Short mmCIF file of C-alpha atoms in Angstrom, two decimals:
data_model
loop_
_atom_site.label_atom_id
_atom_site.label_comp_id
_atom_site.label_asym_id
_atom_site.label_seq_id
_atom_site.Cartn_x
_atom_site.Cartn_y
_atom_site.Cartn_z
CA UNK A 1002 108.93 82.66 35.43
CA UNK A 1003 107.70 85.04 38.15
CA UNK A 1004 106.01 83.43 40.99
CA UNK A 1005 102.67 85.00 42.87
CA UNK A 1006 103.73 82.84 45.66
CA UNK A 1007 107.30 82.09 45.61
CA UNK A 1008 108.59 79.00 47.65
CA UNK A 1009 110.16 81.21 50.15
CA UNK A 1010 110.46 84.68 51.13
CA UNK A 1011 113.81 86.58 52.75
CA UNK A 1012 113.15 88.06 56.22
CA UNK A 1013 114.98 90.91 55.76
CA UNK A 1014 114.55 94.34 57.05
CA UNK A 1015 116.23 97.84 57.63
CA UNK A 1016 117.89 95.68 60.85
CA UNK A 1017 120.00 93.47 59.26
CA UNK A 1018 120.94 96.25 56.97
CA UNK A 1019 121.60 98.64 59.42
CA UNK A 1020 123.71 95.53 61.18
CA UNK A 1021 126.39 94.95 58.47
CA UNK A 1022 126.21 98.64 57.73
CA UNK A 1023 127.60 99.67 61.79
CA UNK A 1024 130.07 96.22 61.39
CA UNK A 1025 131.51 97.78 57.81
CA UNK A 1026 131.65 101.15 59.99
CA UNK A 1027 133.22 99.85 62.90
CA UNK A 1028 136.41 99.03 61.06
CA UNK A 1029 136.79 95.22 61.52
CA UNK A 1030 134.37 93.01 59.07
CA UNK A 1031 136.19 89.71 58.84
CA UNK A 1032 135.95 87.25 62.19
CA UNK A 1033 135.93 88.78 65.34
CA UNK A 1034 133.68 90.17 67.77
CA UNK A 1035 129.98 89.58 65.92
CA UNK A 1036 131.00 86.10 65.17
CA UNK A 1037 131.64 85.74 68.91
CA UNK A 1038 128.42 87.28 69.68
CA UNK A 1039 126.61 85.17 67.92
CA UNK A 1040 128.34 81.74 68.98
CA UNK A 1041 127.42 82.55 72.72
CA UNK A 1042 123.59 84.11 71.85
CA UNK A 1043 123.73 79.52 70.25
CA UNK A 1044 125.39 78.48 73.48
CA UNK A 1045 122.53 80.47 75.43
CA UNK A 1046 119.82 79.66 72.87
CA UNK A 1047 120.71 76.01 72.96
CA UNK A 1048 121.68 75.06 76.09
CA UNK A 1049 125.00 74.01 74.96
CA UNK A 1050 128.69 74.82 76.31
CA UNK A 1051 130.48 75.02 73.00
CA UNK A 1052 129.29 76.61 69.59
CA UNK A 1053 131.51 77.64 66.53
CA UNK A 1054 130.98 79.88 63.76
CA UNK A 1055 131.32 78.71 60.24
CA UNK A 1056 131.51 79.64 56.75
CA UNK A 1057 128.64 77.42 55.88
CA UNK A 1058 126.97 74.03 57.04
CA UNK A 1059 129.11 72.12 54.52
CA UNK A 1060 132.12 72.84 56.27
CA UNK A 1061 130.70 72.36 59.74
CA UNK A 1062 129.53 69.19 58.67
CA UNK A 1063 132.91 68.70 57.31
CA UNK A 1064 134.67 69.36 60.54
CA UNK A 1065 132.60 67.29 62.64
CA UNK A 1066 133.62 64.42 60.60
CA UNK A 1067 137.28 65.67 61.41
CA UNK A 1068 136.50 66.10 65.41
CA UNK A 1069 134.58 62.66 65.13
CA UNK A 1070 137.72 61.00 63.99
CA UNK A 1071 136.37 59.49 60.85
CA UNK A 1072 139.14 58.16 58.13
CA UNK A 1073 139.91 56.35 55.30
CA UNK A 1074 138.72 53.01 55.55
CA UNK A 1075 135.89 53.62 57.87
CA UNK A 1076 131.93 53.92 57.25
CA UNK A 1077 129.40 56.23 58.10
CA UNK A 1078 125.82 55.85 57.89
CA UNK A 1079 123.64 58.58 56.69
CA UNK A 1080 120.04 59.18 54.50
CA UNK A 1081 119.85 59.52 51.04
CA UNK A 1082 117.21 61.47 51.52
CA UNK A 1083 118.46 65.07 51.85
CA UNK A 1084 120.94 67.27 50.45
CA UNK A 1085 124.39 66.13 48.98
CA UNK A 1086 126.30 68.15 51.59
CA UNK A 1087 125.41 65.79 54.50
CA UNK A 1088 127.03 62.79 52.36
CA UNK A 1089 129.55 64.64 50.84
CA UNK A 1090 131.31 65.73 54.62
CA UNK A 1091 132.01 61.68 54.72
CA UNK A 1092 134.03 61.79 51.63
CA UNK A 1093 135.34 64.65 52.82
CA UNK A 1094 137.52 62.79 55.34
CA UNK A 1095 138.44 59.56 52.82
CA UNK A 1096 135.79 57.54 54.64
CA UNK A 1097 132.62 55.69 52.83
CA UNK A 1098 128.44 56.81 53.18
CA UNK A 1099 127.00 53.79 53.76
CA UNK A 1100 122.74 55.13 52.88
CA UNK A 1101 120.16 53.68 55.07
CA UNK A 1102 116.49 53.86 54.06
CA UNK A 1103 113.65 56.01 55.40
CA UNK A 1104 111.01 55.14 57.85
CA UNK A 1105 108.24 55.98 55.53
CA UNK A 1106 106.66 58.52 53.51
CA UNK A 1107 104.80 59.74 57.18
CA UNK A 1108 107.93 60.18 58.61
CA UNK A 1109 111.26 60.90 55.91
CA UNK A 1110 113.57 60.50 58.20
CA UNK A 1111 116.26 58.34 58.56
CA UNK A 1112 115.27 54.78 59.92
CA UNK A 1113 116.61 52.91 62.56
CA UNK A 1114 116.35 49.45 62.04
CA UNK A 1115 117.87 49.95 58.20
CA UNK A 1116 120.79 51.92 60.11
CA UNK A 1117 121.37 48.44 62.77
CA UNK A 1118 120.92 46.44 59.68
CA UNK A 1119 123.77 48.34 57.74
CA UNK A 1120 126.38 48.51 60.89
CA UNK A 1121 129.37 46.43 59.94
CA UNK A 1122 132.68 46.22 62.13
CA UNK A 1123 133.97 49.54 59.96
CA UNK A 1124 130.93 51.54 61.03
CA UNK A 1125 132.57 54.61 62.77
CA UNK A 1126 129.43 56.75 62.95
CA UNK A 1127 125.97 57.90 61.74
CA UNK A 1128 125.03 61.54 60.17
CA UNK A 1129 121.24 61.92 61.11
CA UNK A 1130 119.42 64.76 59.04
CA UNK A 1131 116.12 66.25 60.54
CA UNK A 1132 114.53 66.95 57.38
CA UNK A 1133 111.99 69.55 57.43
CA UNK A 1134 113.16 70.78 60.73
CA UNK A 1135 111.32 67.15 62.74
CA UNK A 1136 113.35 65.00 64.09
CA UNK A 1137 114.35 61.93 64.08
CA UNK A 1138 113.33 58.66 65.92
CA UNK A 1139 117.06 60.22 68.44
CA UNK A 1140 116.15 57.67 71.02
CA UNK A 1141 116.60 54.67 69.03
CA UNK A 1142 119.73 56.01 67.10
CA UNK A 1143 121.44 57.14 70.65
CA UNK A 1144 120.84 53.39 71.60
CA UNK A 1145 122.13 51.82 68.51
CA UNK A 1146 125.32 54.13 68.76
CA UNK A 1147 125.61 53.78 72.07
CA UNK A 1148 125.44 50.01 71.52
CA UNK A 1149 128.03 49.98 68.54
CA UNK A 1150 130.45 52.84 70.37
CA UNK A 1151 129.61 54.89 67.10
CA UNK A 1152 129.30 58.74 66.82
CA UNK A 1153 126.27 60.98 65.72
CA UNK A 1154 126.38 64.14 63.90
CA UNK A 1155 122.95 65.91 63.84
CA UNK A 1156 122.75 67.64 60.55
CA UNK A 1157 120.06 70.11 61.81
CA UNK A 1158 120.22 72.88 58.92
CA UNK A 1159 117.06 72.53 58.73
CA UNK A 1160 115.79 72.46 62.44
CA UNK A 1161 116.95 75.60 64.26
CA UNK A 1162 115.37 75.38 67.58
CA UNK A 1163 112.86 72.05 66.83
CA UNK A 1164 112.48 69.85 69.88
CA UNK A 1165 112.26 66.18 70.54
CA UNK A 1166 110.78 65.33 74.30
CA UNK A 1167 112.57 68.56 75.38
CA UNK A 1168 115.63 68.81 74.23
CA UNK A 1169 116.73 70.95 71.20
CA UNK A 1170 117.85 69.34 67.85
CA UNK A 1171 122.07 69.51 67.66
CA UNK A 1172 122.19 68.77 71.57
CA UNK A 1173 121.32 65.14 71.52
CA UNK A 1174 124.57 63.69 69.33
CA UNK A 1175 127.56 64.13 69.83
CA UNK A 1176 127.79 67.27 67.80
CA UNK A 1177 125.39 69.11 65.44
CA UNK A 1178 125.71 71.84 62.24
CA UNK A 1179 123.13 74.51 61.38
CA UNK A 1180 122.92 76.10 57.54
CA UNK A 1181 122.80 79.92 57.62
CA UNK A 1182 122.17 79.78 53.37
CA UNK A 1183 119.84 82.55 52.05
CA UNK A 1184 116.58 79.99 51.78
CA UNK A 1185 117.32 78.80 55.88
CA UNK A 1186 115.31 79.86 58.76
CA UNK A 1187 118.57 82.07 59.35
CA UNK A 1188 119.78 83.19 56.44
CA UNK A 1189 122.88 85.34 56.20
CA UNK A 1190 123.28 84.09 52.14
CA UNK A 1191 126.22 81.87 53.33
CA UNK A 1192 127.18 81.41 56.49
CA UNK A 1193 127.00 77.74 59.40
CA UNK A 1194 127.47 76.93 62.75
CA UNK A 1195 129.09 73.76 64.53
CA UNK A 1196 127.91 73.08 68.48
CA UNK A 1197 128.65 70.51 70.85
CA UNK A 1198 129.71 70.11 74.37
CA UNK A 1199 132.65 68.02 73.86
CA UNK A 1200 135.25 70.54 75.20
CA UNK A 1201 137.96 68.78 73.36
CA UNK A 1202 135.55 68.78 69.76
CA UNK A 1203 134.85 72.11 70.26
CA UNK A 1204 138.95 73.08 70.68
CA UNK A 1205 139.28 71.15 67.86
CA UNK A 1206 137.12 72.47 65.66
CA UNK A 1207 138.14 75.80 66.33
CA UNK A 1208 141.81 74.96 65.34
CA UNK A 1209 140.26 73.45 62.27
CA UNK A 1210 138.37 76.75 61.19
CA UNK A 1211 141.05 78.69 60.74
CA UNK A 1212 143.97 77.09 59.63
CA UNK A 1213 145.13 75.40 62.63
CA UNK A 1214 146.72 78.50 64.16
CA UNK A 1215 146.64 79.08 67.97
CA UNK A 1216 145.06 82.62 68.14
CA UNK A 1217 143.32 84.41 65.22
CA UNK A 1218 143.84 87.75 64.27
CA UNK A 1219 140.94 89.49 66.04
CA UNK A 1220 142.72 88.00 69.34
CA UNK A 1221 146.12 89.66 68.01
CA UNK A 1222 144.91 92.95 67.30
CA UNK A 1223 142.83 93.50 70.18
CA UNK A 1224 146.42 93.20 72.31
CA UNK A 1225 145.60 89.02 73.93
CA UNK A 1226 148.27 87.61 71.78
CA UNK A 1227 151.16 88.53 69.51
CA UNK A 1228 152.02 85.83 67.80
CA UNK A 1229 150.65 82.09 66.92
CA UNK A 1230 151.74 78.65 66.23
CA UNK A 1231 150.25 76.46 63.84
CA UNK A 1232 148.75 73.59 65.83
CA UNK A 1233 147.50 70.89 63.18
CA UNK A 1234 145.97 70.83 59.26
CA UNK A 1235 143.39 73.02 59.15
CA UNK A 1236 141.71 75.22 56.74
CA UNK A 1237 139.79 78.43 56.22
CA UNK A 1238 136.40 78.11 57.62
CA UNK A 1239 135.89 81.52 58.59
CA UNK A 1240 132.87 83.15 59.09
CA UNK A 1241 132.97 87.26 58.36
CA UNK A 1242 131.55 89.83 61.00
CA UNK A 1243 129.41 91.42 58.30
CA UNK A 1244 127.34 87.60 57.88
CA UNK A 1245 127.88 87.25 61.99
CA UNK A 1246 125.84 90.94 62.27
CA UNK A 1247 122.71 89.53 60.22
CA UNK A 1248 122.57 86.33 61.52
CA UNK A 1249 122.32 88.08 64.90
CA UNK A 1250 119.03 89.99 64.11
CA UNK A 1251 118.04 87.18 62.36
CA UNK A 1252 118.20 84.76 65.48
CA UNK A 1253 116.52 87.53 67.46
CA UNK A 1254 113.60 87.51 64.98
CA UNK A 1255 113.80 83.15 64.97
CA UNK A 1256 111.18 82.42 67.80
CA UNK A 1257 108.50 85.02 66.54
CA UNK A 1258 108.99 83.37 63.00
CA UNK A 1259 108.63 79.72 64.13
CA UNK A 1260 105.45 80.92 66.25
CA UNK A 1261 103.78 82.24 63.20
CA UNK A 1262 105.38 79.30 60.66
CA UNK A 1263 103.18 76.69 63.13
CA UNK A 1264 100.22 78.93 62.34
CA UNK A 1265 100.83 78.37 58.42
CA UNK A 1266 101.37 74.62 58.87
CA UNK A 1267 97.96 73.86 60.65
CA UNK A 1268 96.48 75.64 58.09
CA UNK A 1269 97.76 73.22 55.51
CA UNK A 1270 97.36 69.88 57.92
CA UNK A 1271 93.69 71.18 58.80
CA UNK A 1272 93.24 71.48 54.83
CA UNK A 1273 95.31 68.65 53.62
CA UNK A 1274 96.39 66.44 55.90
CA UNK A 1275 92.87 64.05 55.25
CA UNK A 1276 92.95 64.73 51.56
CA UNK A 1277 93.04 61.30 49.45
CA UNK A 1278 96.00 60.41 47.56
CA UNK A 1279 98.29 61.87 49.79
CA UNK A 1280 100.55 61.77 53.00
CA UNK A 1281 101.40 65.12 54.97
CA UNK A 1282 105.03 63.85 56.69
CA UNK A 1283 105.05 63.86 60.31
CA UNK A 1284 101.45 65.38 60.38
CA UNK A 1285 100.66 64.40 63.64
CA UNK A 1286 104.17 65.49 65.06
CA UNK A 1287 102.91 68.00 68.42
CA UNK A 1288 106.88 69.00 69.59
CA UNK A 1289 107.87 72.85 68.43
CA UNK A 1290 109.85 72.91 65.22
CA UNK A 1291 111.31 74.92 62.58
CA UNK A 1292 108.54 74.06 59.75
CA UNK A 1293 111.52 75.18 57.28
CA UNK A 1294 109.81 73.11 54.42
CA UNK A 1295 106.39 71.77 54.16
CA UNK A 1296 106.48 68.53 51.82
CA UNK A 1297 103.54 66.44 50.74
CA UNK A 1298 103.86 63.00 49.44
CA UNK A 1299 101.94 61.59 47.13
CA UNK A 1300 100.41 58.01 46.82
CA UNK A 1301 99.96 55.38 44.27
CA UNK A 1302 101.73 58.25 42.39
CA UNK A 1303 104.82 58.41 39.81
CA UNK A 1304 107.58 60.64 39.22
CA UNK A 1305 105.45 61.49 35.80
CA UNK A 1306 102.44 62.45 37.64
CA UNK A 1307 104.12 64.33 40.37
CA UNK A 1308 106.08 66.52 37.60
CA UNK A 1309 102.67 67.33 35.88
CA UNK A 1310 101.02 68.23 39.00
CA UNK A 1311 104.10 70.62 39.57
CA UNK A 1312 103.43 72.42 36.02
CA UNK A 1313 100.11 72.87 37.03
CA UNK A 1314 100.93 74.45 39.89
CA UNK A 1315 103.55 76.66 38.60
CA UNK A 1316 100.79 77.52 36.12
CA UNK A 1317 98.65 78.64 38.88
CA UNK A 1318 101.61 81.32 39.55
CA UNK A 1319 102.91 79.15 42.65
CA UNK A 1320 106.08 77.76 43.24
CA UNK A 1321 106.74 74.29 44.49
CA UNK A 1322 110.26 72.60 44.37
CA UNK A 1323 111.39 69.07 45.45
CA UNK A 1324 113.09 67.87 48.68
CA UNK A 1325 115.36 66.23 47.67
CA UNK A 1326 116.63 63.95 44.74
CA UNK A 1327 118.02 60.98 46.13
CA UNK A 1328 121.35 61.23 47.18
CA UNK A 1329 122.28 57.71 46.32
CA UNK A 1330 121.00 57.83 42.38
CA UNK A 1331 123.40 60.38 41.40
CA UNK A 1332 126.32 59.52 39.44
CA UNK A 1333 129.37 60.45 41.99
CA UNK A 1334 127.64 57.71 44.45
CA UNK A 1335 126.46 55.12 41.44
CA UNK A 1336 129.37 52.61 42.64
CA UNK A 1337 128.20 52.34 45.88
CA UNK A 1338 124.99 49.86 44.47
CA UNK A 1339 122.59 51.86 47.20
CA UNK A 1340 119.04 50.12 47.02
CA UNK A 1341 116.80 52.25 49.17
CA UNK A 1342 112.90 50.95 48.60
CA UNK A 1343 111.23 54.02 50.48
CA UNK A 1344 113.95 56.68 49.68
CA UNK A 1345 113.14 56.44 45.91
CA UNK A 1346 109.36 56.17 45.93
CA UNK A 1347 109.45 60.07 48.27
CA UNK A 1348 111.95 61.52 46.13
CA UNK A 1349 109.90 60.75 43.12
CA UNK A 1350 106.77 61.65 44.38
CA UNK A 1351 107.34 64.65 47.03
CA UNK A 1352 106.51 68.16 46.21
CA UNK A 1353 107.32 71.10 48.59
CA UNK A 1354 104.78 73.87 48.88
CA UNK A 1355 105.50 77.28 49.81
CA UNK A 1356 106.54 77.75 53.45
CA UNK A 1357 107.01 81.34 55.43
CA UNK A 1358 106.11 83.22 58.22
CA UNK A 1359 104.33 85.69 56.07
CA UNK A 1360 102.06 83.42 53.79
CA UNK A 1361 98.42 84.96 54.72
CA UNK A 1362 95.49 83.00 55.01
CA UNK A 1363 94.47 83.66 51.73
CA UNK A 1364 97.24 82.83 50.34
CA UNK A 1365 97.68 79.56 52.12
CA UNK A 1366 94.03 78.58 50.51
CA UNK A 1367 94.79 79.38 46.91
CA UNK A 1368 97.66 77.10 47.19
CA UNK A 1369 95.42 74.39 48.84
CA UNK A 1370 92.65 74.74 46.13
CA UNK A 1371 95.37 75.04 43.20
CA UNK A 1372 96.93 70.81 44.85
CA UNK A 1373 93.41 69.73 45.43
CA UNK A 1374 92.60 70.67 41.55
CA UNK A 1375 96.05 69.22 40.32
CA UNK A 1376 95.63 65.70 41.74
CA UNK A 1377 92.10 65.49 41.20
CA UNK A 1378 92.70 66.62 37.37
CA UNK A 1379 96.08 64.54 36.80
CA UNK A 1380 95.74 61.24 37.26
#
């Protein structure tokens, strides 16, 4: 159906347009000198010495499982709540997700004391996801892993520029990915970056990109090299100059969209965040962040109820959608016997509301009176 109020809404203008239009014109469109553009406009943006342009989160996540030195045999621990990607990576590499619970349906991130309870002498790492763009309880997990000599990879596709006590999400492990997909807070339609400031992960990872060779073409046409070797195993990674243009005037629009997103969300935690029956995750959160989703949880609920309350809305001519399905419950991860209390009450009883910089005030109500009438009604 078509939506009055879709989920999300592209921030696209005549600039990115005009972008891949003068890359197309300028001759060279696959990686080169946009993609390095935008890696150091991260490494500025960040704070960070290293950052390296991908063809999408997946295989950023996917190569910092490779610089991390996971294997066959080991075990990394990682949420089940979020999307299959950030479990997937693991596999990636022959090693095992081992899924640790949620702190609670206040705060759906990954918990701390289920991630020291699930450490066992294979435990190589953790993959922490900021869902929603908030972060997670990093002191706590920097202490276990420092504890346990384990690594951290901040999945942060959904927190570009989100804080905790200072510091931006991706700089606190020991190496971070950010999504570029068309629904992100950068969106380029596909597209991912990795950033650390490991010098040695970072030289890694760009052998990794781009199939292990020593210089890439960009650096032999523009006269710095003439020939390459091929280093180790790698694979093609790439990220194209066209998607390297957009996210560029994308990331220059980012602050000015996370300004006005904060706007949107006290809207809905002035309106909803006392209403009965429900919890409004991290509502009393006061650090800057991405607000990429806004998710609601409901109480005393069901995964029946929850789906009605979504037809009602849809109804209503507003889109909702549901972040995420439990990782754990689907059928490629069934053998691993998962049994996550918290994780599978949210995931049957969350339901995302509509999210974007350019939601009006009007707007923003309709959808609050539309919930209010759907729990109230559907019992």
């Amino acid at each position: 159906m078509s939506y009055k109020i879709p989920l999300f809404n592209l921030n696209f203008d005549e600039r990115e347009a005009q972008a891949a239009y003068d890359t197309i014109k300028s001759g060279w469109i696959s990686t080169g000198p946009k993609n390095a553009e935008l890696e150091q406009m991260f490494i500025d943006m960040w704070g960070v010495k290293y950052a390296v342009s991908m063809s999408n989160c997946t295989d950023s996540l996917h190569t910092a499982c490779m610089v991390c030195g996971f294997g066959p045999g080991d075990e990394v621990i990682c949420p089940s709540l979020t999307f299959a990607a950030s479990c997937n990576c693991i596999r990636y590499v022959g090693a095992t997700p081992v899924f640790a619970d949620i702190v609670g349906p206040d705060h759906i991130n990954i918990d701390p004391t289920d991630i020291e309870r699930k450490i066992t002498p294979k435990t190589k790492g953790i993959v922490v996801v900021h869902m929603a763009g908030y972060p997670a309880k990093m002191d706590e997990i920097m202490t276990i892993a420092k504890k346990h000599n384990l690594k951290v990879i901040e999945d942060a596709c959904h927190g570009p520029l989100s804080e905790y006590k200072g510091k931006k999400l991706g700089t606190i492990g020991d190496c971070a990915s950010f999504s570029f997909f068309s629904n992100k807070n950068i969106s380029t339609g596909e597209g991912g970056m990795f950033i650390t400031n490991n010098e040695e992960m970072a030289a890694k990872a760009r052998l990794i990109r781009s199939h292990g060779m020593s210089t890439m073409s960009y650096q032999r046409a523009s006269g710095h090299a003439t020939e390459y070797d091929i280093t180790c195993l790698g694979y093609n990674f790439r990220m194209d100059d066209i998607r390297a243009a957009i996210a560029i005037e994308q990331l220059k629009k980012l602050p000015g969209d996370l300004d006005t997103r904060l706007k949107v969300r006290k809207q809905y935690v002035d309106r909803l965040g006392k209403l009965e029956g429900i919890v409004v995750p991290f509502a009393d959160n006061t650090e800057f962040v991405s607000n990429y989703i806004f998710p609601i949880v409901l109480l005393d609920s069901t995964k029946e109820r929850r789906n009605k309350i979504r037809e009602y809305i849809h109804a209503a001519g507003i889109q909702t959608s549901v972040h995420y399905p439990a990782v754990h419950k689907f059928s490629t991860f069934a053998d691993l016997g998962a049994m996550l209390t918290m994780t599978e009450y949210v995931t049957d009883n969350e339901i995302t509301l509509p999210m974007y910089a350019a939601l009006t005030e009007e707007q923003v109500k309709f959808i609050c009176d539309t919930f209010e009438a759907a729990i109230k009604e559907i019992k």
